[in-house]
Amino acid sequence: MLFGKTILVTGVASGIGARTADLAGQMGAEVIGVDVREPAHGSAAFIKGDLSTPSGVAEIAAQLPTRLDALANVAGLSGNTGVVSTLAVNFYGLRALSEAVAPRLREGGAIVNVASIAGYGWRANLERAKLLTSIEGFPDVAAVAAEHGLKDEQGYPLSKELLLLWTMRAAHQPLFKDRGIRVNAVSPGPVETPILKQFRAVLGDARVDSDITRVGRAGTSADIAPAVLFLCSDGGRWINGANLAADGGLEASINADVLGF
Ligand SMILES: NC(=O)c1ccc[n+]([C@@H]2O[C@H](COP(=O)([O-])OP(=O)(O)OC[C@H]3O[C@@H](n4cnc5c(N)ncnc54)[C@H](O)[C@@H]3O)[C@@H](O)[C@H]2O)c1
C-alpha cells in the first residue's frame, strides 16, 4: 500500500511514532522521522527538531525534501509539562508543521493527526475550540493561555479537542483541499507507551483503569500504527476530515453512556 511513497512521521523516537515508522518501512515506504529526541534504533532518515516553537518548526521544514506523500503527526506531550507546552506541541506546532509541509505534499497526499479519546469533549466545548483554532499561525501560546484563562490540567484534553476540530476544518481549507490533500485523525484510547505513566499522573489511575476495563485491555503501538498508515495510503482516498477511533470500542462505550442507548 505504501510502496514508493515518502512519509514524514513525527514523534518517531518512542511509542506510536516509532511503530508507525517501522511499519511504514516494512510496507515499502521511505520514512523520514522527526523528534526532539534521538531514536534509540531505526534505520529511517531522521531530523532532530522541536515542534514547540515557531523557529523549531521552521528548522524542520527547511530540511525536508521537495516532495512528500504523507505526514503522520504523532508527536505529543501528556500535559504534565503544563498547558503552554502541551498546546504548543500537540496543536499549534502540529498545525504549523502541516501548513509548512502542505506545498511539498503531492496532489492527493495525506495528513494524519494522532488525536485521542481525550478530545471527546470537542462538541461540548465547541465555542472554545472554534475560538482557539481560529487563531492563525503559531501564536504566542503563553499569551493565548493567559488571555483565555487556560489551566494546566486542561492542556491535554483541550489540545486534542482543538486537533479534532481543526482536522475537519483543514479538510475544507484551500491550502489542503485545492490539491486533494486529505486530513484525517486517529484517536487512540489508552496505549501502553511511556506517555501512559504520565497520563496516570495527570488524569489519575481511576480514569485510565476505567477506560482500560471498558475494552478489556490497553492498546499497543502495533494496534494504532496500521490505522495511521491506512489513512496515509491511497486505500483511504475517499476518507477526508474523519476521526477514526482506534480504541477497542472505548468511544462507542462512552457514546452509549453519554447519549443513553
Ligand atoms: N499512549 C497513549 O495512551 C495515547 C492515547 C491517546 C493518544 N495518544 C497520542 O499518541 C501520540 C504518541 O504518543 P505515544 O503514546 O507514542 O507517546 P510517547 O511519549 O511514547 O511518544 C511521544 C513522542 O513525541 C516526542 N515529542 C514530544 N515533544 C516533542 C517536540 N516538542 N518536538 C518533537 N517531538 C516531540 C517525544 O520525544 C516522543 O518520542 C501523542 O500525540 C499522544 O497524545 C497516546
Coordinates of C-alpha atoms and ligand atoms in Angstrom, one line a residue:
M1 CA 0.0 0.0 0.0
L2 CA 2.9 2.4 0.7
F3 CA 5.4 1.1 -1.8
G4 CA 7.4 4.1 -3.3
K5 CA 5.8 6.6 -1.0
T6 CA 7.8 9.0 1.2
I7 CA 6.2 9.5 4.6
L8 CA 7.1 12.0 7.3
V9 CA 6.5 10.7 10.8
T10 CA 6.8 12.9 13.9
G11 CA 7.3 11.5 17.4
V12 CA 9.5 8.8 15.9
A13 CA 11.7 8.2 18.9
S14 CA 9.1 6.5 21.0
G15 CA 5.8 4.6 21.2
I16 CA 3.3 5.0 18.4
G17 CA 5.5 7.2 16.2
A18 CA 8.3 4.6 16.4
R19 CA 6.0 1.7 15.5
T20 CA 4.4 3.7 12.7
A21 CA 7.8 4.5 11.2
D22 CA 8.9 0.8 11.4
L23 CA 5.7 -0.5 9.9
A24 CA 5.7 2.1 7.1
G25 CA 9.3 0.9 6.2
Q26 CA 8.1 -2.7 6.2
M27 CA 5.3 -1.7 3.8
G28 CA 7.7 -0.2 1.3
A29 CA 7.7 3.5 2.2
E30 CA 10.7 5.7 2.6
V31 CA 10.4 7.2 6.1
I32 CA 11.7 10.5 7.4
G33 CA 11.4 10.7 11.2
V34 CA 11.2 13.8 13.3
D35 CA 11.6 14.0 17.1
V36 CA 13.1 16.3 19.8
R37 CA 15.0 13.2 21.0
E38 CA 17.3 10.9 19.0
P39 CA 15.6 7.5 18.4
A40 CA 17.5 4.6 20.0
H41 CA 17.1 2.5 16.9
G42 CA 15.7 2.5 13.4
S43 CA 17.1 3.0 10.0
A44 CA 14.8 5.8 8.9
A45 CA 16.2 9.2 7.9
F46 CA 16.0 11.4 11.0
I47 CA 15.6 15.1 11.6
K48 CA 16.1 16.3 15.2
G49 CA 13.7 19.1 15.8
D50 CA 11.4 20.7 18.3
L51 CA 7.8 21.3 17.4
S52 CA 7.1 23.5 20.4
T53 CA 8.3 26.8 18.9
P54 CA 7.8 28.6 15.5
S55 CA 11.6 28.5 14.9
G56 CA 11.8 24.8 15.7
V57 CA 9.0 24.1 13.1
A58 CA 10.7 26.3 10.5
E59 CA 14.0 24.5 11.0
I60 CA 12.3 21.1 10.5
A61 CA 10.5 22.3 7.4
A62 CA 13.7 23.7 5.9
Q63 CA 15.3 20.2 6.0
L64 CA 12.5 18.4 4.2
P65 CA 12.7 17.1 0.6
T66 CA 10.6 18.9 -2.0
R67 CA 8.2 16.0 -2.4
L68 CA 6.3 14.0 0.2
D69 CA 3.3 11.7 0.0
A70 CA 2.1 11.9 3.6
L71 CA 2.6 13.4 7.0
A72 CA 1.8 11.5 10.2
N73 CA 1.6 13.9 13.1
V74 CA 2.2 11.6 16.0
A75 CA 4.5 13.6 18.4
G76 CA 2.7 14.7 21.6
L77 CA 3.0 15.6 25.2
S78 CA 0.8 14.3 28.0
G79 CA 0.0 17.6 29.7
N80 CA 2.4 17.0 32.6
T81 CA 4.6 20.0 31.5
G82 CA 1.7 22.4 31.6
V83 CA -0.9 23.9 29.2
V84 CA 1.5 26.2 27.3
S85 CA 4.0 23.5 26.1
T86 CA 1.1 21.0 25.6
L87 CA -0.9 23.2 23.4
A88 CA 2.3 24.3 21.5
V89 CA 3.4 20.7 20.6
N90 CA 0.0 18.9 20.4
F91 CA -1.8 21.6 18.4
Y92 CA -0.2 24.8 17.3
G93 CA 3.2 23.3 16.4
L94 CA 1.5 20.3 14.7
R95 CA -0.7 22.7 12.7
A96 CA 2.2 24.9 11.8
L97 CA 4.2 21.9 10.5
S98 CA 1.2 20.7 8.5
E99 CA 0.8 24.1 6.9
A100 CA 4.6 24.3 6.1
V101 CA 4.6 20.7 4.7
A102 CA 1.4 21.2 2.5
P103 CA 3.2 22.7 -0.5
R104 CA 5.6 19.7 -0.6
L105 CA 2.8 17.1 -0.4
R106 CA 1.9 15.7 -3.7
E107 CA -1.6 16.1 -5.1
G108 CA -3.8 13.5 -3.4
G109 CA -1.4 13.2 -0.4
A110 CA -2.5 12.8 3.2
I111 CA -2.1 14.2 6.7
V112 CA -3.0 12.0 9.7
N113 CA -3.2 13.6 13.1
V114 CA -3.0 11.4 16.1
A115 CA -5.6 12.8 18.5
S116 CA -7.1 10.9 21.4
I117 CA -10.3 9.8 23.1
A118 CA -9.3 12.7 25.5
G119 CA -10.6 15.1 22.8
Y120 CA -14.1 13.6 23.1
G121 CA -15.4 16.8 24.6
W122 CA -14.9 18.9 21.4
R123 CA -18.6 19.1 20.8
A124 CA -19.4 20.1 24.4
N125 CA -16.7 22.7 24.3
L126 CA -17.3 23.8 20.7
E127 CA -17.2 27.6 21.1
R128 CA -13.9 27.4 22.9
A129 CA -12.5 25.1 20.3
K130 CA -13.7 27.4 17.5
L131 CA -12.1 30.4 19.1
L132 CA -8.7 28.8 19.8
T133 CA -8.5 27.1 16.3
S134 CA -9.4 30.3 14.6
I135 CA -6.1 32.0 15.9
E136 CA -3.9 31.8 12.8
G137 CA -0.2 30.9 12.5
F138 CA 1.8 29.8 15.5
P139 CA 0.8 32.2 18.2
D140 CA 2.5 33.2 21.5
V141 CA 0.9 30.3 23.3
A142 CA 1.6 31.7 26.8
A143 CA -0.3 34.8 25.9
V144 CA -3.2 32.8 24.5
A145 CA -3.3 30.7 27.7
A146 CA -3.3 33.8 29.8
E147 CA -5.9 35.6 27.8
H148 CA -8.3 32.7 27.9
G149 CA -7.6 31.6 31.5
L150 CA -6.5 28.1 30.4
K151 CA -5.3 25.9 33.3
D152 CA -2.5 23.4 33.2
E153 CA -4.9 20.4 33.8
Q154 CA -6.9 21.4 30.8
G155 CA -4.0 21.3 28.5
Y156 CA -4.1 17.7 27.2
P157 CA -7.8 17.3 26.5
L158 CA -8.0 20.8 25.2
S159 CA -5.1 20.2 22.7
K160 CA -6.9 17.1 21.4
E161 CA -10.3 18.9 21.1
L162 CA -8.6 21.6 19.0
L163 CA -6.9 19.0 16.9
L164 CA -10.2 17.1 16.2
L165 CA -12.0 20.4 15.2
W166 CA -9.0 21.6 13.1
T167 CA -8.9 18.2 11.3
M168 CA -12.4 18.8 10.0
R169 CA -11.7 22.4 9.2
A170 CA -8.5 21.6 7.4
A171 CA -10.2 19.1 5.2
H172 CA -12.0 22.0 3.7
Q173 CA -9.3 24.6 3.8
P174 CA -8.0 25.6 0.3
L175 CA -4.3 25.0 1.3
F176 CA -5.1 21.3 1.5
K177 CA -8.4 20.8 -0.4
D178 CA -7.4 22.6 -3.6
R179 CA -4.6 19.9 -4.1
G180 CA -6.7 17.0 -2.9
I181 CA -4.7 16.6 0.3
R182 CA -6.8 14.6 2.8
V183 CA -6.7 15.5 6.5
N184 CA -7.9 12.9 9.0
A185 CA -7.4 11.9 12.6
V186 CA -6.9 8.7 14.5
S187 CA -8.0 8.7 18.1
P188 CA -6.4 6.0 20.4
G189 CA -7.7 5.1 23.8
P190 CA -5.0 4.2 26.4
V191 CA -2.0 2.7 24.8
E192 CA 1.0 1.0 26.5
T193 CA 3.7 3.6 25.8
P194 CA 5.9 5.8 28.0
I195 CA 3.2 8.5 27.9
L196 CA 0.7 6.3 29.7
K197 CA 2.5 6.6 33.0
Q198 CA 2.3 10.3 32.7
F199 CA -1.4 10.1 31.9
R200 CA -1.9 8.2 35.1
A201 CA -0.2 11.0 37.0
V202 CA -2.2 13.7 35.2
L203 CA -5.6 12.1 34.9
G204 CA -5.4 9.7 37.8
D205 CA -5.3 5.8 37.9
A206 CA -9.1 5.5 38.2
R207 CA -9.8 7.2 34.9
V208 CA -7.2 5.3 33.0
D209 CA -8.1 2.0 34.6
S210 CA -11.8 2.6 33.9
D211 CA -11.1 3.2 30.2
I212 CA -9.0 0.0 30.1
T213 CA -11.7 -2.0 31.8
R214 CA -14.3 -0.9 29.4
V215 CA -12.5 -2.5 26.5
G216 CA -10.6 -5.3 28.2
R217 CA -7.0 -4.2 27.7
A218 CA -4.8 -1.3 26.9
G219 CA -3.9 -0.9 23.3
T220 CA -0.3 -1.3 21.9
S221 CA 1.5 0.9 19.4
A222 CA 1.0 -2.0 17.0
D223 CA -2.7 -1.6 17.3
I224 CA -2.5 2.1 16.2
A225 CA 0.2 2.2 13.5
P226 CA -1.9 0.3 10.8
A227 CA -4.8 2.7 11.3
V228 CA -2.5 5.7 10.8
L229 CA -0.9 4.2 7.7
F230 CA -4.2 3.1 6.1
L231 CA -5.3 6.8 6.2
C232 CA -1.9 7.8 4.8
S233 CA -2.4 5.3 1.9
D234 CA -4.4 5.6 -1.3
G235 CA -6.7 3.0 0.3
G236 CA -8.1 5.9 2.3
R237 CA -8.5 8.1 -0.8
W238 CA -12.2 9.0 -0.2
I239 CA -11.8 9.5 3.6
N240 CA -11.4 13.1 4.5
G241 CA -12.0 15.1 7.7
A242 CA -12.7 11.9 9.5
N243 CA -11.8 10.8 13.0
L244 CA -11.0 7.0 13.2
A245 CA -11.3 5.7 16.8
A246 CA -8.6 3.1 17.3
D247 CA -9.6 2.2 20.8
G248 CA -11.1 -1.3 21.1
G249 CA -14.6 0.2 21.2
L250 CA -14.0 2.8 24.0
E251 CA -15.6 5.7 22.2
A252 CA -18.7 3.6 21.4
S253 CA -19.0 2.6 25.0
I254 CA -18.7 6.3 26.1
N255 CA -21.3 7.3 23.5
A256 CA -23.7 4.7 24.9
D257 CA -23.4 6.3 28.3
V258 CA -23.5 9.9 27.2
L259 CA -26.2 9.5 24.6
G260 CA -28.2 6.9 26.6
F261 CA -28.5 3.9 24.2
Ligands
LIG1 N1 -0.2 6.3 24.7 C1 -1.5 6.6 24.9 O1 -2.2 6.2 25.8 C2 -2.1 7.6 23.9 C3 -3.5 7.7 23.9 C4 -4.1 8.6 23.1 C5 -3.4 9.4 22.3 N2 -2.0 9.3 22.3 C6 -1.2 10.2 21.4 O2 -0.4 9.4 20.7 C7 0.7 10.3 20.3 C8 2.0 9.5 20.5 O3 2.1 9.2 21.9 P1 2.9 7.9 22.4 O4 2.0 7.2 23.2 O5 3.7 7.3 21.4 O6 3.9 8.7 23.5 P2 5.5 8.7 23.6 O7 5.8 9.6 24.8 O8 6.0 7.3 23.6 O9 6.0 9.4 22.3 C9 5.8 10.8 22.0 C10 7.0 11.3 21.2 O10 6.8 12.7 20.9 C11 8.0 13.3 21.0 N3 7.9 14.8 21.3 C12 7.5 15.4 22.4 N4 7.6 16.7 22.3 C13 8.2 16.9 21.1 C14 8.6 18.1 20.5 N5 8.5 19.3 21.1 N6 9.1 18.1 19.2 C15 9.2 16.9 18.6 N7 8.9 15.7 19.2 C16 8.3 15.7 20.4 C17 8.7 12.6 22.2 O11 10.1 12.9 22.2 C18 8.3 11.2 22.0 O12 9.3 10.5 21.2 C19 0.6 11.5 21.1 O13 0.1 12.6 20.3 C20 -0.4 11.2 22.2 O14 -1.1 12.3 22.7 C21 -1.4 8.4 23.1

